[in-house]
PDB file of C-alpha atoms in Angstrom:
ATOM      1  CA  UNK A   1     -39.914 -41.435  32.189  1.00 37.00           C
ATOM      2  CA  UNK A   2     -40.830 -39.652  35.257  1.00 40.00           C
ATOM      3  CA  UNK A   3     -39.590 -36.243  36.581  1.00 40.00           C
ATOM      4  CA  UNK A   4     -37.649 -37.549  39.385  1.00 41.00           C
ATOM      5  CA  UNK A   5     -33.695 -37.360  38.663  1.00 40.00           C
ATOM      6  CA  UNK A   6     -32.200 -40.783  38.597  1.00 39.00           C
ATOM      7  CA  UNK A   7     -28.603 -41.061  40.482  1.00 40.00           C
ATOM      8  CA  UNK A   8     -26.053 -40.454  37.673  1.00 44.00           C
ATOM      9  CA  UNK A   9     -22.542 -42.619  37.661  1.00 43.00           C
ATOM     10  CA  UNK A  10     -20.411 -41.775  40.389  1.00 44.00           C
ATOM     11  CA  UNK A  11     -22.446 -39.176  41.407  1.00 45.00           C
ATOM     12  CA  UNK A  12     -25.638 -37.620  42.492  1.00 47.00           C
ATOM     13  CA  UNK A  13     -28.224 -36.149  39.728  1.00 48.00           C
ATOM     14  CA  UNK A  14     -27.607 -33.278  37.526  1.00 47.00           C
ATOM     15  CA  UNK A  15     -28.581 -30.415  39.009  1.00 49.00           C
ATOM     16  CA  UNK A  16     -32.259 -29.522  36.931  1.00 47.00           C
ATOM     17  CA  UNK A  17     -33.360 -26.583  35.478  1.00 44.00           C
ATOM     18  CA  UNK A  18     -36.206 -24.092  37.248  1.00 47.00           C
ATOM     19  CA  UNK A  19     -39.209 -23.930  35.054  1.00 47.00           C
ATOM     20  CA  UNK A  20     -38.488 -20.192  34.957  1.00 55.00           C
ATOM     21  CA  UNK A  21     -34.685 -21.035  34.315  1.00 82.00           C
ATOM     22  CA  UNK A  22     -34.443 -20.153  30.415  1.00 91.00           C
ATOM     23  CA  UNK A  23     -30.208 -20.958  30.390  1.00 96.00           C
ATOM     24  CA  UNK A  24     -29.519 -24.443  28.723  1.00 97.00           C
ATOM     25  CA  UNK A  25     -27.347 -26.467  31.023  1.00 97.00           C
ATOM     26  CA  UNK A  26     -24.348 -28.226  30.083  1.00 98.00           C
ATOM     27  CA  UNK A  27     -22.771 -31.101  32.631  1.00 97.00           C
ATOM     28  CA  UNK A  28     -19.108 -31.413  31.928  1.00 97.00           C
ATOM     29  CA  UNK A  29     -17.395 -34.383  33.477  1.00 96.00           C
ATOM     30  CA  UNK A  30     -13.504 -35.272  33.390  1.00 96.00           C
ATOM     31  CA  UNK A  31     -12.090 -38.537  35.024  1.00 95.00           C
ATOM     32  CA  UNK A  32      -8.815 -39.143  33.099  1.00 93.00           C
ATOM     33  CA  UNK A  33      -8.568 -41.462  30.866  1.00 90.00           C
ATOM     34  CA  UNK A  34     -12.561 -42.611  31.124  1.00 95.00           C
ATOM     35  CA  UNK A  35     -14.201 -39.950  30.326  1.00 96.00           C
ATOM     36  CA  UNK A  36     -13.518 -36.175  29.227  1.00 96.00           C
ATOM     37  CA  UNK A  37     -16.606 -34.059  28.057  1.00 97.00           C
ATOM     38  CA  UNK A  38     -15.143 -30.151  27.371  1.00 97.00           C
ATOM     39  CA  UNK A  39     -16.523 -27.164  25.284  1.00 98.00           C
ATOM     40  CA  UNK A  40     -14.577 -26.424  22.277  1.00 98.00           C
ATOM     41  CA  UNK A  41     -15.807 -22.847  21.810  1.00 98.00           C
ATOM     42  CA  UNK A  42     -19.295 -21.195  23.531  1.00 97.00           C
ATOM     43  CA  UNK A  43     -19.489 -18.150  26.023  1.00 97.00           C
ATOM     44  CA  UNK A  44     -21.014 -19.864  28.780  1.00 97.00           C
ATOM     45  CA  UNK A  45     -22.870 -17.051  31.684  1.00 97.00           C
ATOM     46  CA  UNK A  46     -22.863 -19.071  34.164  1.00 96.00           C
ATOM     47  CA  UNK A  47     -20.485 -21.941  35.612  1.00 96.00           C
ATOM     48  CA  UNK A  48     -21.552 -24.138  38.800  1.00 96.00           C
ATOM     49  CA  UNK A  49     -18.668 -26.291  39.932  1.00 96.00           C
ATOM     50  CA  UNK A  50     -20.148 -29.890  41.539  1.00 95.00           C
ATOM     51  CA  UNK A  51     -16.961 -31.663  42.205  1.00 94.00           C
ATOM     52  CA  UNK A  52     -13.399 -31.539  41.615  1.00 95.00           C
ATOM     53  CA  UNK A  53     -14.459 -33.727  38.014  1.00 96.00           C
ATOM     54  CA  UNK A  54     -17.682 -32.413  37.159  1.00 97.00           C
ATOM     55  CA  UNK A  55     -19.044 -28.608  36.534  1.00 97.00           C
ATOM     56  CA  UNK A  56     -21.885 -26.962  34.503  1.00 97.00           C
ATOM     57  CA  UNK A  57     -21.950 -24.747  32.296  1.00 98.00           C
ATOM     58  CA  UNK A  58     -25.028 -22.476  31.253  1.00 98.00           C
ATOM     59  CA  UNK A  59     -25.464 -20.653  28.102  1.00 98.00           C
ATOM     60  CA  UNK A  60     -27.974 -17.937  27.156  1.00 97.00           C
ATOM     61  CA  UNK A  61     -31.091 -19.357  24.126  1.00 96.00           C
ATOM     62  CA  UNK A  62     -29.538 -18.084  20.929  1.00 95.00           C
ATOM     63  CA  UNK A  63     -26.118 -19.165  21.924  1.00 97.00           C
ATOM     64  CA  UNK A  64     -24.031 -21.497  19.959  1.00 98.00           C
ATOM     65  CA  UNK A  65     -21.338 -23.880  21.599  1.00 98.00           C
ATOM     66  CA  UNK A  66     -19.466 -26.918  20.794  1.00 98.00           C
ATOM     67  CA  UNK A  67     -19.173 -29.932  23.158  1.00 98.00           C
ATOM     68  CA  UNK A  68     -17.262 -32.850  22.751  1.00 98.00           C
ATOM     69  CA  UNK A  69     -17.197 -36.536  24.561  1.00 97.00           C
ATOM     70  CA  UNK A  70     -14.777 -38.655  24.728  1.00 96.00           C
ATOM     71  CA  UNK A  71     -14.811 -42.122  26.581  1.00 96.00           C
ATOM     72  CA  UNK A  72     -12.679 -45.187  27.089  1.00 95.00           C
ATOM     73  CA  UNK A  73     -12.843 -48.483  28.879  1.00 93.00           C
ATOM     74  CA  UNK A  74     -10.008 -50.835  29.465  1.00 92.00           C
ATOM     75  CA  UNK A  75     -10.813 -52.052  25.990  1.00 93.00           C
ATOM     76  CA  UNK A  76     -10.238 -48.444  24.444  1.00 91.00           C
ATOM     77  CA  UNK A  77     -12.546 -46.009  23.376  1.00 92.00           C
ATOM     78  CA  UNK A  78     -15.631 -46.091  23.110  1.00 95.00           C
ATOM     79  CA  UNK A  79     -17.407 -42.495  21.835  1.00 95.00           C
ATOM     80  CA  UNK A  80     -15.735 -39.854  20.217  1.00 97.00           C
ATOM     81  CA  UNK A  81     -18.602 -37.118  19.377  1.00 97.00           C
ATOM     82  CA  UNK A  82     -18.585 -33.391  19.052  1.00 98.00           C
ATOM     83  CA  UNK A  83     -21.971 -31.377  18.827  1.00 98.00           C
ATOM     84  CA  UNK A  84     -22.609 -27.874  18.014  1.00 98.00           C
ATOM     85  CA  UNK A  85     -25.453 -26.608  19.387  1.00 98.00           C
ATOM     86  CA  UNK A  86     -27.816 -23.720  19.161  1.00 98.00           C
ATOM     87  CA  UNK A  87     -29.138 -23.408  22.883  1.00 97.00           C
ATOM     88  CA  UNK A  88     -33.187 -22.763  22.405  1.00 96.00           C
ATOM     89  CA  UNK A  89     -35.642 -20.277  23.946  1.00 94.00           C
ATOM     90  CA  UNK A  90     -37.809 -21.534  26.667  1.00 93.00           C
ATOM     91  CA  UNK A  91     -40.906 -23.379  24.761  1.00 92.00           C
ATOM     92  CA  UNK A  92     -39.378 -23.791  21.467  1.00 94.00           C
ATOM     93  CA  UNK A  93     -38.501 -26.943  19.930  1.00 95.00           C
ATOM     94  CA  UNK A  94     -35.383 -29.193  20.510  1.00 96.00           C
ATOM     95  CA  UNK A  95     -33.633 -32.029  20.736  1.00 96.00           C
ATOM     96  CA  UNK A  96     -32.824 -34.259  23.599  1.00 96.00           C
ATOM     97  CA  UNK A  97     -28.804 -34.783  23.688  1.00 96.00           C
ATOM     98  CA  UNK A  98     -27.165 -36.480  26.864  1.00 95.00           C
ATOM     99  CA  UNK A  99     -25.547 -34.326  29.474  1.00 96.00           C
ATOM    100  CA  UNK A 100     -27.619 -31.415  28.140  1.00 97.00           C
ATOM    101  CA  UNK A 101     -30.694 -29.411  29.709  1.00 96.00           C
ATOM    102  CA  UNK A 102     -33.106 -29.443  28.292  1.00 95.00           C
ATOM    103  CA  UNK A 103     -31.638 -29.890  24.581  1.00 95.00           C
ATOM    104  CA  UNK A 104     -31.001 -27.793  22.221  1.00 97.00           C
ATOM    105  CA  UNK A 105     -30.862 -27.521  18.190  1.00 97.00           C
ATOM    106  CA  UNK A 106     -28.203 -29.750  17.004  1.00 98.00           C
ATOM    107  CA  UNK A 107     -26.500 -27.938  13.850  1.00 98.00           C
ATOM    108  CA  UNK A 108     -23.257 -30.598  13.645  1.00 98.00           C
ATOM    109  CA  UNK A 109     -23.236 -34.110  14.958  1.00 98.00           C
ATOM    110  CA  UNK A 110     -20.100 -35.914  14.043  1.00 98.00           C
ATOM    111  CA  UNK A 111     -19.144 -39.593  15.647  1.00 97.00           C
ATOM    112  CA  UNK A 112     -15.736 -41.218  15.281  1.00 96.00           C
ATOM    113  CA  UNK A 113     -12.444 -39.732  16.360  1.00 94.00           C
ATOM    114  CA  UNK A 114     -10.910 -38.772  12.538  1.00 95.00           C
ATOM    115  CA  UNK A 115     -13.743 -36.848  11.718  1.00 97.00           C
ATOM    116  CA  UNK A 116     -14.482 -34.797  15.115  1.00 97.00           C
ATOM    117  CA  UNK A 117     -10.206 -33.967  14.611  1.00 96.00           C
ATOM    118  CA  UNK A 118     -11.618 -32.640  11.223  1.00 97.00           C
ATOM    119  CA  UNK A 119     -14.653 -30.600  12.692  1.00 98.00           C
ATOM    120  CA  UNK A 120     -11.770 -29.283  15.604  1.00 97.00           C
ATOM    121  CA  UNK A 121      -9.619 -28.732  12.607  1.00 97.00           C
ATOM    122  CA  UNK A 122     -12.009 -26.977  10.505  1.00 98.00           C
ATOM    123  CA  UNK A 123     -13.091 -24.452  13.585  1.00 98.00           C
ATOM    124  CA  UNK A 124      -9.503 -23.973  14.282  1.00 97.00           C
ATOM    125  CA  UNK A 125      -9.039 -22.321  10.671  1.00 97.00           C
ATOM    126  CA  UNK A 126     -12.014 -20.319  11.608  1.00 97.00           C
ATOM    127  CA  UNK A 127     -10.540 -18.948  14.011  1.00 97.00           C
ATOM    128  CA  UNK A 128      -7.404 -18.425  12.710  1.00 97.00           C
ATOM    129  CA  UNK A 129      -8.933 -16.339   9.753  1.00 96.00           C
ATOM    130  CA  UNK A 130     -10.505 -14.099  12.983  1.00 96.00           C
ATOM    131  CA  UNK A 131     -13.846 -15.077  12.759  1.00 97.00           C
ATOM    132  CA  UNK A 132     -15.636 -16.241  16.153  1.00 97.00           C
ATOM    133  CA  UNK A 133     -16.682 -19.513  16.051  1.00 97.00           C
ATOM    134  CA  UNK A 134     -20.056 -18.720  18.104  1.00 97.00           C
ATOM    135  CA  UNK A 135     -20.756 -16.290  15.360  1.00 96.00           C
ATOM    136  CA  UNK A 136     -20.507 -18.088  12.681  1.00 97.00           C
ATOM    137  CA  UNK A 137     -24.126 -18.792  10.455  1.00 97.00           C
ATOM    138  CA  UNK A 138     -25.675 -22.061  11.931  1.00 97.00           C
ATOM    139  CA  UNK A 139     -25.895 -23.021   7.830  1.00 96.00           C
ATOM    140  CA  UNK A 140     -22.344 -23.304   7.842  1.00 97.00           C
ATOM    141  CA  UNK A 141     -22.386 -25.728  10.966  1.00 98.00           C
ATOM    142  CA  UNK A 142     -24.801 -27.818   9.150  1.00 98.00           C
ATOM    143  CA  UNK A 143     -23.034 -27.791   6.000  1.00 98.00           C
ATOM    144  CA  UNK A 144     -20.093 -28.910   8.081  1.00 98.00           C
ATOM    145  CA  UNK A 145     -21.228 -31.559   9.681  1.00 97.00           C
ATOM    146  CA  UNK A 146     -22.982 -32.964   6.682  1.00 97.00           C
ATOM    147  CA  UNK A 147     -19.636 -33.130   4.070  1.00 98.00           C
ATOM    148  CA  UNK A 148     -17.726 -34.516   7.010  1.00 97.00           C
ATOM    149  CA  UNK A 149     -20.046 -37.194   7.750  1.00 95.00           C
ATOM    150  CA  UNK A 150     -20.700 -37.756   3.665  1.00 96.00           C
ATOM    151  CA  UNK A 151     -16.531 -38.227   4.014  1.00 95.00           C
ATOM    152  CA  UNK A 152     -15.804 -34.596   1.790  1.00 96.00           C
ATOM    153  CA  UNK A 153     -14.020 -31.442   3.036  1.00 95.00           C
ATOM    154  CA  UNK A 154     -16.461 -29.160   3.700  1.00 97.00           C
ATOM    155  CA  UNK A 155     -16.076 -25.455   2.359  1.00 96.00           C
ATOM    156  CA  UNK A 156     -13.814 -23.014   3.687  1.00 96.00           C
ATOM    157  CA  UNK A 157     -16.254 -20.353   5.873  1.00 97.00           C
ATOM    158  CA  UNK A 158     -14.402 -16.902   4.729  1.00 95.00           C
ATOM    159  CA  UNK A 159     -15.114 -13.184   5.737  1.00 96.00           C
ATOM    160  CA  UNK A 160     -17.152 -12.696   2.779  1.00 96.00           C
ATOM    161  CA  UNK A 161     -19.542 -15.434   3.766  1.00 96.00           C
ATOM    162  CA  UNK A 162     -19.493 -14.224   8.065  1.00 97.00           C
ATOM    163  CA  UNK A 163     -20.124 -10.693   6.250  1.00 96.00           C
ATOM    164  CA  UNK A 164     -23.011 -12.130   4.379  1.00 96.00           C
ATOM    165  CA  UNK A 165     -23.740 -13.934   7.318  1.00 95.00           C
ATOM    166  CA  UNK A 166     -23.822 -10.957   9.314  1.00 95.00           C
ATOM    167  CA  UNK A 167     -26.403  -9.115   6.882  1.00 96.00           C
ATOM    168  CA  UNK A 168     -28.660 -11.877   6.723  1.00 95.00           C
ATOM    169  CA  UNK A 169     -28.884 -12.073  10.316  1.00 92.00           C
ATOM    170  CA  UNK A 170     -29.464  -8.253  10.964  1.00 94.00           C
ATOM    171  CA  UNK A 171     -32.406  -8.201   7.745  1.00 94.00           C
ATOM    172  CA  UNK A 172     -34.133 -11.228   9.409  1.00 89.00           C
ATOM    173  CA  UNK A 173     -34.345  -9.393  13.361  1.00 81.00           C
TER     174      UNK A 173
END
C-alpha cells in the first residue's frame, strides 16, 4: 500500500496525520440508517468537522476511548463492533483499526449487536457507580472484552479495584 490517500465512500480522503502530529485521529461518520460510527466515552482535544455527516475526533497518546460502528444495507445489518482503545505515543507499537489514525492498542473488541449492548451496559454501571470510564485500568477493558466474547458476565469493576487501579498506576510513573 502506498502513501497516497485513496478516495473514501462518498467522500474525499481522511484527512492524514503530520509526521509531527502525535494526536490519534478518529473519523466519525453518520448517514442514518447506513452507517453510524460514535464515541461512547473518550475526551477527545480536538474536533474537525468535514461535512454535515462526517467529523474527527483527536485524542491525546495515553487516552482511552470507546468507538462503536454500526452498519446496515437494505438487507439489515451488517457490523455491530465497539472498540476501546488506548491511543499510542508517536513510535510505539499498535494496531491498525479502520477509521482510525494511525491505530492504537485495542484493549476490548467485541462483534455482534447482543454483546456490544453488554459492553455499553457494563460501562454504563461504571459510570453509574462514579467511576470515569477513561480512567478505568486497561486490565479491566481486557478482562471485559474477553468474558463477553467467551459468552460470561464479566466482573463488576468497583471503587476498590479503580482505587487499586489508581495506586498501581501512580507506583509504575
Amino acid at each position: 500500500m502506498t502513501s497516497a490517500a485513496v478516495p473514501r465512500a462518498r467522500g474525499g480522503p481522511m484527512p492524514s496525520a503530520l509526521p509531527s502530529d502525535s494526536l490519534t485521529h478518529v473519523e466519525l461518520t453518520h448517514i442514518e440508517k447506513r452507517i453510524e460510527n460514535w464515541i461512547r466515552f473518550g475526551r477527545e482535544v480536538h474536533e474537525q468537522v468535514l461535512d454535515r455527516r462526517r467529523r474527527v475526533f483527536s485524542y491525546r497518546a495515553g487516552s482511552i476511548f470507546a468507538f462503536v460502528r454500526w452498519a446496515a444495507n437494505d438487507f439489515g445489518t451488517i457490523i455491530s463492533r465497539i472498540d476501546i482503545v488506548r491511543a499510542v505515543e508517536p513510535g510505539e507499537a499498535y494496531q491498525t483499526l479502520p477509521f482510525v489514525r494511525p491505530g492504537g492498542e485495542i484493549l476490548l473488541k467485541i462483534e455482534g449487536w447482543p454483546k456490544v449492548e453488554q459492553v455499553i451496559r457494563h460501562i454504563d454501571a461504571v459510570e453509574a457507580a462514579g467511576i470515569d470510564a477513561c480512567e478505568v485500568a486497561p486490565d479491566h477493558w481486557r478482562h471485559v472484552g474477553n468474558w463477553i466474547g467467551a459468552g460470561h458476565a464479566p466482573r463488576p469493576y468497583t471503587e476498590d479495584r479503580h482505587q487499586a487501579w489508581l495506586k498501581r498506576r501512580e507506583i509504575e510513573q
